Every structure is written in structure tokens, then in C-alpha cells.
Short mmCIF file of C-alpha atoms in Angstrom, two decimals:
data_model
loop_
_atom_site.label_atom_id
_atom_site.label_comp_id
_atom_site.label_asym_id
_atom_site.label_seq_id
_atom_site.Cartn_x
_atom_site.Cartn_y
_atom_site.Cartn_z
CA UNK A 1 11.56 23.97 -11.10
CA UNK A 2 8.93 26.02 -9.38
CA UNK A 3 6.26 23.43 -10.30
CA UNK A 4 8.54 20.06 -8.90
CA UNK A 5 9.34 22.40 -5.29
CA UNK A 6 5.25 23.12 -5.15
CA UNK A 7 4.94 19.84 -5.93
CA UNK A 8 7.50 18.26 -2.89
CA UNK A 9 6.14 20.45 -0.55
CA UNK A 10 2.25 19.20 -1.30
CA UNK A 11 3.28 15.15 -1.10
CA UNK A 12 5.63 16.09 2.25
CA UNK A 13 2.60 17.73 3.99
CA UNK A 14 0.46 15.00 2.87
CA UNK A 15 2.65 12.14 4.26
CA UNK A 16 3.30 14.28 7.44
CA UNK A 17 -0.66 14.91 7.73
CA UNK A 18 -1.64 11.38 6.82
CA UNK A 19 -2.99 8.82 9.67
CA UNK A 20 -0.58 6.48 11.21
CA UNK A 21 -2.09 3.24 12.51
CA UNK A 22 -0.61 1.94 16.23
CA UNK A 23 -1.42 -0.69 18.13
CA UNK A 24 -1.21 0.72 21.63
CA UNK A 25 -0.13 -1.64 24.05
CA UNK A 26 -1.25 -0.60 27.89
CA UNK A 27 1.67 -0.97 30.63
CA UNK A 28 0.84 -3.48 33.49
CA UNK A 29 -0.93 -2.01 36.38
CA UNK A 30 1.32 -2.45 39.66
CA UNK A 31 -0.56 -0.13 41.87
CA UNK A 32 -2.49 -2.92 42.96
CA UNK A 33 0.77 -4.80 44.17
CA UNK A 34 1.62 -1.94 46.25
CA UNK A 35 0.77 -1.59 49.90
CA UNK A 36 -1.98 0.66 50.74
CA UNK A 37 -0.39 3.64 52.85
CA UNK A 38 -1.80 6.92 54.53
CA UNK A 39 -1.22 9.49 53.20
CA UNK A 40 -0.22 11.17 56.22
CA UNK A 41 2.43 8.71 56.36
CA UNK A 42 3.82 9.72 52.86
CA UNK A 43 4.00 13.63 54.09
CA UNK A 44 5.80 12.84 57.06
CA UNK A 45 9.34 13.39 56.11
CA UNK A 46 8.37 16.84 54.16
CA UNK A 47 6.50 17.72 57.63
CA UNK A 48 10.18 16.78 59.46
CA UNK A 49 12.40 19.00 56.93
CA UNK A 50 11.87 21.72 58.69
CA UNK A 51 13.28 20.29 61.90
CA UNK A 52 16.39 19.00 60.24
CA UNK A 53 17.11 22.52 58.55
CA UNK A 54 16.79 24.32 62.04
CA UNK A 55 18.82 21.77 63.87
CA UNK A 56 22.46 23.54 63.24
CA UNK A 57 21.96 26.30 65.55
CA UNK A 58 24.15 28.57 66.89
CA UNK A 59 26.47 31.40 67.01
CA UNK A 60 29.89 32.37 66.57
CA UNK A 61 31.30 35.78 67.13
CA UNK A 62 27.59 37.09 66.86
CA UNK A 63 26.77 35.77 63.80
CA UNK A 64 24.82 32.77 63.21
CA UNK A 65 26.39 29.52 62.52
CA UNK A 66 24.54 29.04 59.45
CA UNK A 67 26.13 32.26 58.14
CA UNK A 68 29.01 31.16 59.00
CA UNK A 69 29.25 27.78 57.20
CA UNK A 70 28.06 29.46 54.39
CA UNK A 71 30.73 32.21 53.71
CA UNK A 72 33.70 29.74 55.23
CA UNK A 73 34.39 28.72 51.48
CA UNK A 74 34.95 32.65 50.57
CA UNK A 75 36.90 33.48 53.67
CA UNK A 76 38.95 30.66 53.95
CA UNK A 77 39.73 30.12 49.82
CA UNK A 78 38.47 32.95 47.47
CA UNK A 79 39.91 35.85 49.66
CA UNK A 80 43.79 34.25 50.00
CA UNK A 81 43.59 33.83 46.05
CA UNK A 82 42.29 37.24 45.34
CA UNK A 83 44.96 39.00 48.14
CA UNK A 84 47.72 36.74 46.19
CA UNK A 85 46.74 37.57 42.50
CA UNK A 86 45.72 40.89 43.03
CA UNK A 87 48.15 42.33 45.56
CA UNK A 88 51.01 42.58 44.59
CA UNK A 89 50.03 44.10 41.72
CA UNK A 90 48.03 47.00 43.71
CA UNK A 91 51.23 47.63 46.05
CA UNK A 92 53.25 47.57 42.67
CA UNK A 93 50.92 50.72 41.88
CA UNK A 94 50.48 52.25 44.95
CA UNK A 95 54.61 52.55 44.72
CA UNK A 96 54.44 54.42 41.52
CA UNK A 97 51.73 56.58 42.73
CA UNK A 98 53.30 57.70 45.86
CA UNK A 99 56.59 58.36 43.64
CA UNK A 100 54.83 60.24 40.86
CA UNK A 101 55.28 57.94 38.32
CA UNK A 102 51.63 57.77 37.65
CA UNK A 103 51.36 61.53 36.23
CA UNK A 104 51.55 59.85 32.43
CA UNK A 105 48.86 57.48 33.45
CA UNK A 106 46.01 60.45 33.93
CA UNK A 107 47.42 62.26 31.27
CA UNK A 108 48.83 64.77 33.30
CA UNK A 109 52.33 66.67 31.14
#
């Protein structure tokens, strides 16, 4: 048994080790069907990103606008969610609190 797993793993690294023979066929050049362009030209837009991510300018209430946009998601949909899920349950405990029904939570006898 010993001698036929030797034996597999010799003839498996052989195959995988042996020399495959391709024919390696080169793509078609199209680099010479392209335009010639500066390449000034070609950095152009990255030189005019800038401009476009400074162009939203602004404040409201004394913050910037960008500021702004960004947290409008969490103001105007994450916080209503989290006061609906989560409030009622915190005035549901702040009742038993303020009428001592939480002494057996805190282990208080």
C-alpha cells in the first residue's frame, strides 16, 4: 500500500513537472489604429475632479452642506427607526424604575 501511494505521488509530480508544448498565438496590435493623443489631454479630467468635488458649497445652520448631505440619510431614516424600536421599550423601563419595580433587577431583596 505504502509502495503504490509513493508510487502515485512520484508519476503525479512528474506529469505536473513535465513540459507542456503551446503554440502561442500573439493578439493583434491596435495601438497603431488609435489616434495619437497628448498626454496632457488624457489627465485633464483627473486635473478637473477636484473642481467638481468643491463645487457643492455651502452652509446650512453653520455646518457645511457637504456635512449635511452626508448625515441626511441618518437623521432623516436611521434615527425615526431607532426612537420607534427602541423607545417604547426604554419608557416601558423608565416606568418600572421610577415605581420600584426594578429592585429584583439589581438584585436588591
Amino acid at each position: 500500500m505504502a509502495r503504490q501511494l509513493l508510487a502515485s505521488c512520484i508519476l503525479a509530480t512528474a506529469a505536473a513537472l513535465a513540459p507542456v508544448a503551446r503554440t502561442v498565438v500573439k493578439a493583434p496590435v491596435a495601438s497603431s489604429a488609435l489616434p495619437k493623443v497628448a498626454p496632457a489631454l488624457l489627465a485633464a479630467p483627473a486635473a478637473l475632479a477636484p473642481l467638481a468635488a468643491n463645487a457643492f458649497q455651502g452652509s446650512v445652520f453653520g455646518l457645511p452642506i457637504n456635512l449635511v448631505v452626508a448625515f441626511a440619510p441618518v437623521i432623516l431614516v436611521a434615527l425615526p427607526i431607532a426612537l420607534i424600536v427602541i423607545g417604547p421599550g426604554a419608557l416601558q423601563q423608565a416606568g418600572r424604575v421610577l415605581k420600584g419595580d426594578s429592585e429584583k433587577y439589581f438584585g436588591e431583596n
